[in-house]
Coordinates of C-alpha atoms in Angstrom, one line a residue:
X1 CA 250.3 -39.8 113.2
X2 CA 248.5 -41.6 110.3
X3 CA 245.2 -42.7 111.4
X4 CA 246.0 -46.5 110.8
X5 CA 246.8 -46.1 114.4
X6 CA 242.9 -45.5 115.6
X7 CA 241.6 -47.8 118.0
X8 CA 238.5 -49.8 117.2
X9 CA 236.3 -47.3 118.9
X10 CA 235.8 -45.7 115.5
X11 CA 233.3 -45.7 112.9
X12 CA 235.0 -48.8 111.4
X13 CA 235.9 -51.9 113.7
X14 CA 240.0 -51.8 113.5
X15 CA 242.4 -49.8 111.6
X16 CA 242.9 -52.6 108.6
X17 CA 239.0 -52.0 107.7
X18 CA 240.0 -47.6 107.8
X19 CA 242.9 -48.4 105.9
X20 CA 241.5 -51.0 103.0
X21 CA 238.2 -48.3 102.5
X22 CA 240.6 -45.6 101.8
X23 CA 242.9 -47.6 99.9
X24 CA 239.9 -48.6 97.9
X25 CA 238.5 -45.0 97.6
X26 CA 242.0 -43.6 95.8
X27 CA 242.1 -46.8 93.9
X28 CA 238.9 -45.6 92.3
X29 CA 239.1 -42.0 92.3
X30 CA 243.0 -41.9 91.7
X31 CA 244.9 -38.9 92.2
X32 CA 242.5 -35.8 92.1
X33 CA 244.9 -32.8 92.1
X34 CA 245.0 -31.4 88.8
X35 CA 246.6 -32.6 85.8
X36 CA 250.0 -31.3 85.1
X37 CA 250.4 -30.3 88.5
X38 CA 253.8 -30.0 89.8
X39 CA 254.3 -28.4 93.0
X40 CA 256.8 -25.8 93.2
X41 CA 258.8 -26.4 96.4
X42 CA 261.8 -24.5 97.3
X43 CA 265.4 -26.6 97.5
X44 CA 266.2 -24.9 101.2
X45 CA 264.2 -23.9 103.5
X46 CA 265.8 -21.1 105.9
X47 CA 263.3 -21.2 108.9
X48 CA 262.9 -18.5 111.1
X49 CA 262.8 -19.9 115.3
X50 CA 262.9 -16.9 117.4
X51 CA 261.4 -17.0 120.2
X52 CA 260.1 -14.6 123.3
X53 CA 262.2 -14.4 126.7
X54 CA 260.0 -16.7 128.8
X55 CA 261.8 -16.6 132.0
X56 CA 259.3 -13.6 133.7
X57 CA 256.3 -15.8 132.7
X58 CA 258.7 -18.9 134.5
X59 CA 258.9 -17.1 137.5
X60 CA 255.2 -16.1 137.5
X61 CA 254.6 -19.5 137.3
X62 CA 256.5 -20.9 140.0
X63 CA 255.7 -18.4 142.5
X64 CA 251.9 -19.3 142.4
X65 CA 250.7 -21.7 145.0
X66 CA 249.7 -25.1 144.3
X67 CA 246.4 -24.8 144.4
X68 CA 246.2 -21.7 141.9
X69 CA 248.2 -23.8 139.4
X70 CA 246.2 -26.5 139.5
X71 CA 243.5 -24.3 138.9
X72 CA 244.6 -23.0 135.9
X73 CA 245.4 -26.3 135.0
X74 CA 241.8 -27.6 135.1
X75 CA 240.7 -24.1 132.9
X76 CA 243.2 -24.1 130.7
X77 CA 245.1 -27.3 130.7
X78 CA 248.5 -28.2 130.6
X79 CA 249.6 -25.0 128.6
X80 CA 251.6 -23.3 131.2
X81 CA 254.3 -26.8 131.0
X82 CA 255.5 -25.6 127.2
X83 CA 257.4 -22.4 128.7
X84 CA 259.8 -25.4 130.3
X85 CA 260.0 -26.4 126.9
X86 CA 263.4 -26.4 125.1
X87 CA 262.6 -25.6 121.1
X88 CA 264.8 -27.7 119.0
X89 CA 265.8 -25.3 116.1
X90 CA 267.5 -28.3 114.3
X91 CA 264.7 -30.5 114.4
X92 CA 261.9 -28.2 113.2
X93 CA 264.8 -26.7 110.5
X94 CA 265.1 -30.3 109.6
X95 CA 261.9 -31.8 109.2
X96 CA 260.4 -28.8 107.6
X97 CA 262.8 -30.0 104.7
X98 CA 260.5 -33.2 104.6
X99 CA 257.0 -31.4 104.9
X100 CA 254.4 -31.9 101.8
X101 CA 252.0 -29.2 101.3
X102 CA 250.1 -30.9 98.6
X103 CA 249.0 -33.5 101.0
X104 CA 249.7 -31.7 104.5
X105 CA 252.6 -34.7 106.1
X106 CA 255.8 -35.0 106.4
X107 CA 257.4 -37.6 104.0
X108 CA 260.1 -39.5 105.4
X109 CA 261.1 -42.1 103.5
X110 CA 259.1 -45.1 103.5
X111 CA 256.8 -43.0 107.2
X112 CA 254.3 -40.5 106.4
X113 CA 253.4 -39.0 109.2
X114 CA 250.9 -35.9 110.6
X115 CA 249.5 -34.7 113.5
X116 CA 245.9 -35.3 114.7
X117 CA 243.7 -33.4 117.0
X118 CA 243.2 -36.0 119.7
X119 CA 247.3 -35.9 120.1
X120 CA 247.6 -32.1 120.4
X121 CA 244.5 -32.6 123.0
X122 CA 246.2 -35.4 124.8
X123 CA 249.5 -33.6 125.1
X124 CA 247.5 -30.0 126.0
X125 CA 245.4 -32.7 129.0
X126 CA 241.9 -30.3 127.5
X127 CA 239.7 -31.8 129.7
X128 CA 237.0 -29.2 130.0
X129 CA 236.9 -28.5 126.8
X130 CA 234.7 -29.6 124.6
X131 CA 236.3 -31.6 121.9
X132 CA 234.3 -31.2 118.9
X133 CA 233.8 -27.3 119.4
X134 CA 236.5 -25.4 117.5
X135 CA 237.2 -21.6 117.2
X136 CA 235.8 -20.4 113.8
X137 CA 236.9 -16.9 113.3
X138 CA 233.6 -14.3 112.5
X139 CA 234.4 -11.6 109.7
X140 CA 234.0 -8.4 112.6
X141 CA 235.4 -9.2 115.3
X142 CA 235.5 -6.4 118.2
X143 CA 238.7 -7.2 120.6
X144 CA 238.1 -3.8 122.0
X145 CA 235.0 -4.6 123.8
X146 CA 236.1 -8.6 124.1
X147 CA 239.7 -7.4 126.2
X148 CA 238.0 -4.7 128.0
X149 CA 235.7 -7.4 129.5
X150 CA 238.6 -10.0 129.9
X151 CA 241.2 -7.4 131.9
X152 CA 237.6 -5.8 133.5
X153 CA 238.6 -2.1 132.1
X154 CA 237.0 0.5 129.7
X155 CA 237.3 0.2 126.0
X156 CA 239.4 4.0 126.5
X157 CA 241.7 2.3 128.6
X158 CA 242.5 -0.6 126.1
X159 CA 242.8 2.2 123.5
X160 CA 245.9 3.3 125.9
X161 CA 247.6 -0.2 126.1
X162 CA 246.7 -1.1 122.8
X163 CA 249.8 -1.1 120.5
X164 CA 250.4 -0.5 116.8
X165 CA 252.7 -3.1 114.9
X166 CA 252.2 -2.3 111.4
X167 CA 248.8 -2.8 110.4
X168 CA 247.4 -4.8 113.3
X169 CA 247.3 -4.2 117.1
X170 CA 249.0 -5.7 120.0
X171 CA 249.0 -6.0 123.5
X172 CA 252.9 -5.6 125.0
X173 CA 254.0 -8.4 127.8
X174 CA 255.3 -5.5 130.1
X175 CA 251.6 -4.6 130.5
X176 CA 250.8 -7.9 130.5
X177 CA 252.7 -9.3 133.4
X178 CA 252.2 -5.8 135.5
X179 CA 248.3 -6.7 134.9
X180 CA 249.3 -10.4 136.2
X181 CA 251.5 -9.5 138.8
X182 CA 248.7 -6.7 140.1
X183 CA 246.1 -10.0 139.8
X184 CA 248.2 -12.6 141.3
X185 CA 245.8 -13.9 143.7
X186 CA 242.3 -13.5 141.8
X187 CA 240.7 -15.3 138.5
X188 CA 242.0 -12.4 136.1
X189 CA 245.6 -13.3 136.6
X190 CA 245.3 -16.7 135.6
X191 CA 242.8 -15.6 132.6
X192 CA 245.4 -13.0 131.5
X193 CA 248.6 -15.5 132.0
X194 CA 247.0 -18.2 130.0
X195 CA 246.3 -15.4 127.2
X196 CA 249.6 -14.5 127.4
X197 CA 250.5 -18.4 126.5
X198 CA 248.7 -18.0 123.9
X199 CA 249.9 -15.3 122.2
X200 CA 253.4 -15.4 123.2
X201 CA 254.4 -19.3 123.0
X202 CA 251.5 -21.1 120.9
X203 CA 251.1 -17.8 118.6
X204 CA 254.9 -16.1 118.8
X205 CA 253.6 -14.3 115.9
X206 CA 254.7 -10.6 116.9
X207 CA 258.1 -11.2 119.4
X208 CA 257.3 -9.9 123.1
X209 CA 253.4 -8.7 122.2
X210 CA 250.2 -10.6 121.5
X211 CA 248.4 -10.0 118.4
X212 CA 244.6 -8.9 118.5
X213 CA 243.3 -11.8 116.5
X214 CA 244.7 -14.2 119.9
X215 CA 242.2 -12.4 121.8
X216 CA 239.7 -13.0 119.7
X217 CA 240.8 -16.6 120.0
X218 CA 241.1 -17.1 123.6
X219 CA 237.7 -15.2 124.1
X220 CA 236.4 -18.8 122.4
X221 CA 238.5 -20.6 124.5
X222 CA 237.1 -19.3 127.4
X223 CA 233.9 -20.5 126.2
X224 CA 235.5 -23.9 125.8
X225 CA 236.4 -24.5 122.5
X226 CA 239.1 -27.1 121.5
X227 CA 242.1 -24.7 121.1
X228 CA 244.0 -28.0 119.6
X229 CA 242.4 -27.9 115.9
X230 CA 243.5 -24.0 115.5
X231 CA 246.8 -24.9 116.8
X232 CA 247.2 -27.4 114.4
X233 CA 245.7 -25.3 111.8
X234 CA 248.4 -22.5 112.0
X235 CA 251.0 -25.1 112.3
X236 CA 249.9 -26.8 109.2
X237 CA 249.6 -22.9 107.4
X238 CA 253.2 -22.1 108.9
X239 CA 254.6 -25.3 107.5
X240 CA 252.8 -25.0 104.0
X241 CA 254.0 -21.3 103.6
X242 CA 257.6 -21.5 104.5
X243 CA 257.9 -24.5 102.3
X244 CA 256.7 -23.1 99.6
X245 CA 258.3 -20.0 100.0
X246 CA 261.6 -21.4 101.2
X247 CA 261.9 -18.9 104.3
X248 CA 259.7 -16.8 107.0
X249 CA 259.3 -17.0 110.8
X250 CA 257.9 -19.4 112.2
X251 CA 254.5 -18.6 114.1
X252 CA 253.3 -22.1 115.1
X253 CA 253.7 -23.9 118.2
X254 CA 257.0 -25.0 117.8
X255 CA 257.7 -26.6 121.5
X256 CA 254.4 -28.9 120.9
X257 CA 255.7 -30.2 117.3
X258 CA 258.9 -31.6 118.5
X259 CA 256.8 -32.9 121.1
X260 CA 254.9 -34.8 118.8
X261 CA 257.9 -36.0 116.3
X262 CA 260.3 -37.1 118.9
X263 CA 256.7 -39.4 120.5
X264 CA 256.7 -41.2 118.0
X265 CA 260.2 -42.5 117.8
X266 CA 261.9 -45.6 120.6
X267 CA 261.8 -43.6 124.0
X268 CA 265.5 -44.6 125.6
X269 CA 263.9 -43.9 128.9
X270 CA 260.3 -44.1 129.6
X271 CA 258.8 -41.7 132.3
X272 CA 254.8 -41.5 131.5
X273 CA 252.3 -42.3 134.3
X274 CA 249.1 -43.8 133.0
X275 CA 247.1 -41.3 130.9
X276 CA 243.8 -41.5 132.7
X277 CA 245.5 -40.4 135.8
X278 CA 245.0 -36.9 136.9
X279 CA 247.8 -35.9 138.0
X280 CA 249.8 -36.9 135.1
X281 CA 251.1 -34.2 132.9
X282 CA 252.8 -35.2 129.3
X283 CA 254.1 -32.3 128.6
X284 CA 256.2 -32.6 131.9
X285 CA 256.9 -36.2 131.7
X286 CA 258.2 -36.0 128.1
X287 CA 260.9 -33.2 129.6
X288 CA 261.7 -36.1 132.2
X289 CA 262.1 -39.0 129.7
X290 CA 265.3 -39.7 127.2
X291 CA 264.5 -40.1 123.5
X292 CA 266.8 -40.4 120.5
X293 CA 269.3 -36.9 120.1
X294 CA 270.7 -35.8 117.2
X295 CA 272.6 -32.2 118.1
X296 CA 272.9 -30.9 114.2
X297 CA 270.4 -30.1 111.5
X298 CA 272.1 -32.4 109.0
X299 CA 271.9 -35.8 111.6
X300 CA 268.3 -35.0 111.8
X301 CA 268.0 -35.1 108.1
X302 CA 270.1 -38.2 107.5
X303 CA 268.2 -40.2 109.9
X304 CA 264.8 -39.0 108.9
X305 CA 265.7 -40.0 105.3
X306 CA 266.3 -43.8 106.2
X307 CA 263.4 -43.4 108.5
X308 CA 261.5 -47.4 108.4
X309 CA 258.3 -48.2 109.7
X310 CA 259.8 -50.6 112.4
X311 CA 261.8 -47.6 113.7
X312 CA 258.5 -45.6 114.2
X313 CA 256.0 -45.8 117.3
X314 CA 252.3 -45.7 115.9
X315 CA 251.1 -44.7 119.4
X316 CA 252.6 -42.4 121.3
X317 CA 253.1 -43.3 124.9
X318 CA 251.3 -40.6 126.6
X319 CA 248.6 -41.2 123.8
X320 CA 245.4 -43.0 124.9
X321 CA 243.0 -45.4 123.5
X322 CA 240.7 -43.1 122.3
X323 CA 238.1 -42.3 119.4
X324 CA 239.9 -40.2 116.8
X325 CA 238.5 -38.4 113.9
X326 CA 239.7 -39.7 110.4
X327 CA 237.2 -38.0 107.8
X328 CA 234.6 -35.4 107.7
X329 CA 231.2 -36.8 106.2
X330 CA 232.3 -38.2 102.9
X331 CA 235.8 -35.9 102.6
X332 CA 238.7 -37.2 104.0
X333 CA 240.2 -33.9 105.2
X334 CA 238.8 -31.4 108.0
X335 CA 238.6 -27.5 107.4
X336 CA 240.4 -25.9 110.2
X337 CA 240.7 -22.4 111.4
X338 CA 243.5 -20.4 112.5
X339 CA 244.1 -17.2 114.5
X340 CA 244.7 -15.8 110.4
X341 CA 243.2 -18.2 108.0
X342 CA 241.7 -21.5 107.4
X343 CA 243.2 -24.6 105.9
X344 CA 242.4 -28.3 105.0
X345 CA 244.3 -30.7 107.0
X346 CA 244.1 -34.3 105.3
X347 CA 243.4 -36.7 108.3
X348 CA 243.3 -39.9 106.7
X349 CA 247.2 -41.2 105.5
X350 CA 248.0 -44.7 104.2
X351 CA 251.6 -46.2 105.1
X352 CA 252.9 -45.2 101.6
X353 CA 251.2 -41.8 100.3
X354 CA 253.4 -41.8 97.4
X355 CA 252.0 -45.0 95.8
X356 CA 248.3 -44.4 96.6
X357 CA 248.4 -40.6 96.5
X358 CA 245.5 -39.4 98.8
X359 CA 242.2 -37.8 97.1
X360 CA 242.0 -33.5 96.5
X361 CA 244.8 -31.4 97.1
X362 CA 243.7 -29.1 100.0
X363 CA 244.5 -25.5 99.7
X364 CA 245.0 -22.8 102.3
X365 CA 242.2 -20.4 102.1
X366 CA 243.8 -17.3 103.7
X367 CA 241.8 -14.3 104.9
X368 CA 242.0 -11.8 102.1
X369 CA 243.3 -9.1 105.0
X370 CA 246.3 -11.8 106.1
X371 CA 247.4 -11.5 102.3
X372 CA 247.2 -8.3 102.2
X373 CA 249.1 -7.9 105.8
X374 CA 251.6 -10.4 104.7
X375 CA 252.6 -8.4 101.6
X376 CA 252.6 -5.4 103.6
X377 CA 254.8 -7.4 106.5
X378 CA 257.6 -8.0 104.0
X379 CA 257.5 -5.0 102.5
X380 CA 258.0 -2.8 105.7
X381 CA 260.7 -5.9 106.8
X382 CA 262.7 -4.9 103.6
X383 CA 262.0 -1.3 104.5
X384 CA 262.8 -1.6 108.3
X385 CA 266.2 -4.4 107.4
X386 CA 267.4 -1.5 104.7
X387 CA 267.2 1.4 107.0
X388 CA 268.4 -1.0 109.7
X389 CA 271.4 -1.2 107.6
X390 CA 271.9 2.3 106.6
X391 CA 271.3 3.5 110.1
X392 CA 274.1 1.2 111.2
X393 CA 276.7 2.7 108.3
X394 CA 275.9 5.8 109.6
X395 CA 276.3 4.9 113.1
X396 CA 279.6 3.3 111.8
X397 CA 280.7 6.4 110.4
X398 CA 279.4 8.7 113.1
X399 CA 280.9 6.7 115.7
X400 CA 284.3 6.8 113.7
X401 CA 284.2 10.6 113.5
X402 CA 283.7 10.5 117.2
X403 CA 286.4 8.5 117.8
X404 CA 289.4 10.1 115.9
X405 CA 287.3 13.2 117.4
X406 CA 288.1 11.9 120.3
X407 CA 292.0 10.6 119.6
X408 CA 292.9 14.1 118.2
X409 CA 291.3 15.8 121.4
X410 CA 293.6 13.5 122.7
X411 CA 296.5 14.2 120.9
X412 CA 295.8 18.1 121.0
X413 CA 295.8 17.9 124.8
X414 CA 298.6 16.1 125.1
X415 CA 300.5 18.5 123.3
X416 CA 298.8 21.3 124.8
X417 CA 299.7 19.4 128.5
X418 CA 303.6 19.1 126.6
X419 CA 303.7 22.8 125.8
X420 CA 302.5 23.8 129.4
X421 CA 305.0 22.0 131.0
X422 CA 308.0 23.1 128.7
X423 CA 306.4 26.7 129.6
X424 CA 306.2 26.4 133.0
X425 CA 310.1 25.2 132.7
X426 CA 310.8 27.9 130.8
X427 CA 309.0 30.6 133.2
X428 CA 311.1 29.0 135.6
X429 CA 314.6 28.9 133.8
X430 CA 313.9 32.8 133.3
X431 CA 312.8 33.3 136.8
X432 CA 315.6 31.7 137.9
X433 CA 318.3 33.8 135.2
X434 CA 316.2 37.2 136.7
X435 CA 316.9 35.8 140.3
X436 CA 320.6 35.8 139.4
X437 CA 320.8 38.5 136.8
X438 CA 319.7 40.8 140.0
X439 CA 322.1 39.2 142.2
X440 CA 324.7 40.0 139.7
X441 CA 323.9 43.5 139.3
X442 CA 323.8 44.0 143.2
X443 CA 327.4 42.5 143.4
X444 CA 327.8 44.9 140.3
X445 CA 326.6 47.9 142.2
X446 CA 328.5 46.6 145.3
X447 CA 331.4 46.5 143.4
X448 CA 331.0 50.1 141.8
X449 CA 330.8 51.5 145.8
X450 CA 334.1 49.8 146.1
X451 CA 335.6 51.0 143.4
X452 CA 334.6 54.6 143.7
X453 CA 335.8 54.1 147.5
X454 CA 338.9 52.9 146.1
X455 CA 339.3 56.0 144.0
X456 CA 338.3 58.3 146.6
X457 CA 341.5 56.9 149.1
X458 CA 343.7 56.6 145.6
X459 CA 343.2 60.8 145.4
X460 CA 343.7 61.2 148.9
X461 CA 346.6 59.1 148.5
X462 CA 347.8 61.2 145.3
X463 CA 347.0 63.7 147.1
X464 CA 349.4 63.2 150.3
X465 CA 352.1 61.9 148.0
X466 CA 352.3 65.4 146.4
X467 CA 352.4 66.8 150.2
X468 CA 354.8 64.0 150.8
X469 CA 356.7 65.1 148.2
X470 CA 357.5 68.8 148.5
X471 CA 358.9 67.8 152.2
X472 CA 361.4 65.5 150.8
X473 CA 361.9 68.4 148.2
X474 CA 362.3 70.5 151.2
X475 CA 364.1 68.0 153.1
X476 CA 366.7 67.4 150.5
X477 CA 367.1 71.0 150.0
X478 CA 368.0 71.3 153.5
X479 CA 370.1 68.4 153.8
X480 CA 372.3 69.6 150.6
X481 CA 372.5 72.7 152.9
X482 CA 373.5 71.1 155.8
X483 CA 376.2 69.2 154.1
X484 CA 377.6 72.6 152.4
X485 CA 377.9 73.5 156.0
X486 CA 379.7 70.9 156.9
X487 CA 382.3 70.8 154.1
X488 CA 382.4 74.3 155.1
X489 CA 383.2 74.1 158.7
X490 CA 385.8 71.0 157.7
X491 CA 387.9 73.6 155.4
X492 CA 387.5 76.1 158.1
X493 CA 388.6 73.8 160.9

């Protein structure tokens, strides 16, 4: 939030006196960005929110004991609450729309508003860290040796887990939460959990592994550095970039910076405990309390663009009365460094920027290395997104193939099945004519005995006829005898 909202623990007695020297200092020194400047913003801004799966690290989490999460706690603070954390794509898609990387704040309407280290620290509950120590990233930097310490291994053996992801390294979860669920009970499972926060909610820069330059990073944290200025940091980079460039994924923290934008508007339902207690946890309590919804992209927008200053809380609720930092020696911004670069975050705002523009326009001083991995980044996205694409046409087409492959197997068996079973009907229609074609030619054969029997008795019948015959012959011969007898004997009588 703009530092008008300081308590009067501060260099200067009350806000009014922060705000009037400021006021004064870019009423004398004007607008020092230089002349002709016009920043070159894109229209749209198509923002990139995937996240990592964090229902394993959930169920690590609530399977610990009390005690061993309140241990972590107290090393690490409140981290472990974000994976409860819902990220609300529309909001950050929205009010990335509204972000000014000239003067690092969002604009909204007559609110400017940005974040400040003692929020992120509030919110994160770093209370064994010390606040004004920040990570600061050396030019060599040996992971090897730092990870082999952390996970108590050999530099080989972190040579074997260690992954390549285009030009950097990474560590995968799946090694990760074996490590974690093989240390479940000791120090190096909490150690190697809150790494894994790191590197796969705060810095979600490669999805489902941790980058090398987190280690690098939590190896300071262990030594209790603030981790809330480098969080900021690559928020502020990740904002500046994908505004300018209209498009990228977003490697922030993006469950803290809803956090932090919805705070600052009317809470419908207020559930923080005081924040010198303990036991209270804001990242927790926020999940628990009711603030203003808006479900779509464009409602965000409308109502951030008739955004008042009435409408806006100056103080957070979970936010204490505490010294905050508002300038660094005579500039009014603070150099900040990220996991990947370093940028200038302007911590002094006035409650309208665009009248009183605020002094130099800070620049992001990126590592020449992130420049050079970024260009390479894109260019094996393009690579990996084109042969994506032609690897699904051919999988398309190859699955096609298969498929009418597969229909005319099909169709060819079917046929196949069609012509067996008209030949097996045929083998038996012909089995069937054979069957009776040789019960035919038995009843032929039959037949033929009869007829030759038939024969036989008509010759033996021809035969006695003939015999039959020559007695009547006879027989007639002798009665034509007989009867010339008898006329005989009549005349002689």
């Amino acid at each position: 939030m703009a530092l008008s909202s300081a308590s009067p623990f501060n260099k200067y007695r009350n806000d009014y006196e922060v705000e009037l020297q400021m006021r004064q200092a870019q009423q004398t020194e004007r607008d020092c960005l230089a002349k002709g400047h016009i920043p070159t913003l894109s229209e749209k801004v198509h923002l990139d929110l995937k996240q990592n799966d964090l229902s394993e690290m959930t169920g690590i989490w609530e399977q610990w004991r009390r005690n061993s999460r309140d241990s972590f706690c107290t090393k690490y603070g409140h981290i472990a609450w974000l994976i409860y954390v819902h990220v609300d794509d529309q909001l950050l898609r929205a009010i990335t729309q509204f972000w000014d990387p000239s003067y690092r704040c969002f604009v909204f309407n007559e609110v400017d508003m940005t974040s400040t280290i003692e929020e992120y620290s509030s919110l994160l509950h770093i209370d064994q860290m010390q606040p004004h120590k920040v990570y600061w990233r050396a030019q060599k930097t040996d992971h090897r040796r730092k990870l082999a310490k952390m996970l108590n291994i050999t530099t080989e053996e972190v040579d074997q887990y260690l992954k390549k992801k285009g030009d950097t390294e990474c560590l995968s979860w799946s090694f990760l939460n074996n490590y974690i669920k093989k240390h479940k009970k000791g120090e190096q499972g909490l150690l190697v959990f809150a790494l894994a926060i790191y590197g796969l909610v705060i810095f979600p820069k490669i999805l489902g592994h941790v980058e090398v330059s987190i280690i690098n990073f939590f190896d300071q944290v262990t030594r209790n550095i603030n981790p809330a200025p480098t969080i900021i940091a690559e928020t502020l980079r990740s904002l500046n970039y994908y505004r300018r460039k209209g498009e990228g994924h977003f490697i922030g923290c993006a469950q803290l910076l809803p956090i932090w934008i919805k705070s600052h508007f009317e809470c419908k339902v207020d559930r923080f405990q005081k924040s010198f207690l303990s036991s209270s946890c804001h990242i927790r309590e926020f999940c628990e309390s009711e603030w203003p919804i808006c479900k779509r992209k464009k409602e965000w927008i409308a109502k951030l663009r008739r955004l008042i200053s009435v409408e806006v809380t100056r103080r957070a609720p979970w936010m204490p009365r505490m010294q905050v930092m508002y300038k660094c020696g005579d500039e009014p911004w603070v150099s900040l460094m990220g996991p990947w670069g370093r940028v200038k975050d302007v911590v002094c705002l006035l409650k309208s920027a665009s009248k009183f523009p605020v002094g130099l326009e800070p620049q992001d001083i990126l590592l020449e290395s992130e420049l050079a991995r970024r260009k390479l980044e894109m260019k094996m996205m393009n690579m990996k997104r084109r042969h994506e694409a032609e690897l699904e046409e051919v999988k398309k087409e190859a699955s096609r193939k298969v498929q009418k492959a597969f229909d005319e197997q099909d169709e060819w068996k079917n046929k196949f099945e069609s012509s067996n079973a008209t030949c097996s009907a045929l083998v038996a229609k012909i089995q069937g004519m054979q069957t009776i074609t040789n019960t035919l030619q038995n009843k032929i054969q039959l037949q033929e005995q009869i007829i030759q029997e038939l024969r036989s008795d008509c010759n033996l019948m021809e035969t006695a006829m003939e015999g039959y015959k020559e007695q009547y012959e006879a027989n007639r011969q002798e009665y034509f005898r007989m009867r010339e007898v008898g006329n005989s004997y009549k005349q002689d009588l």
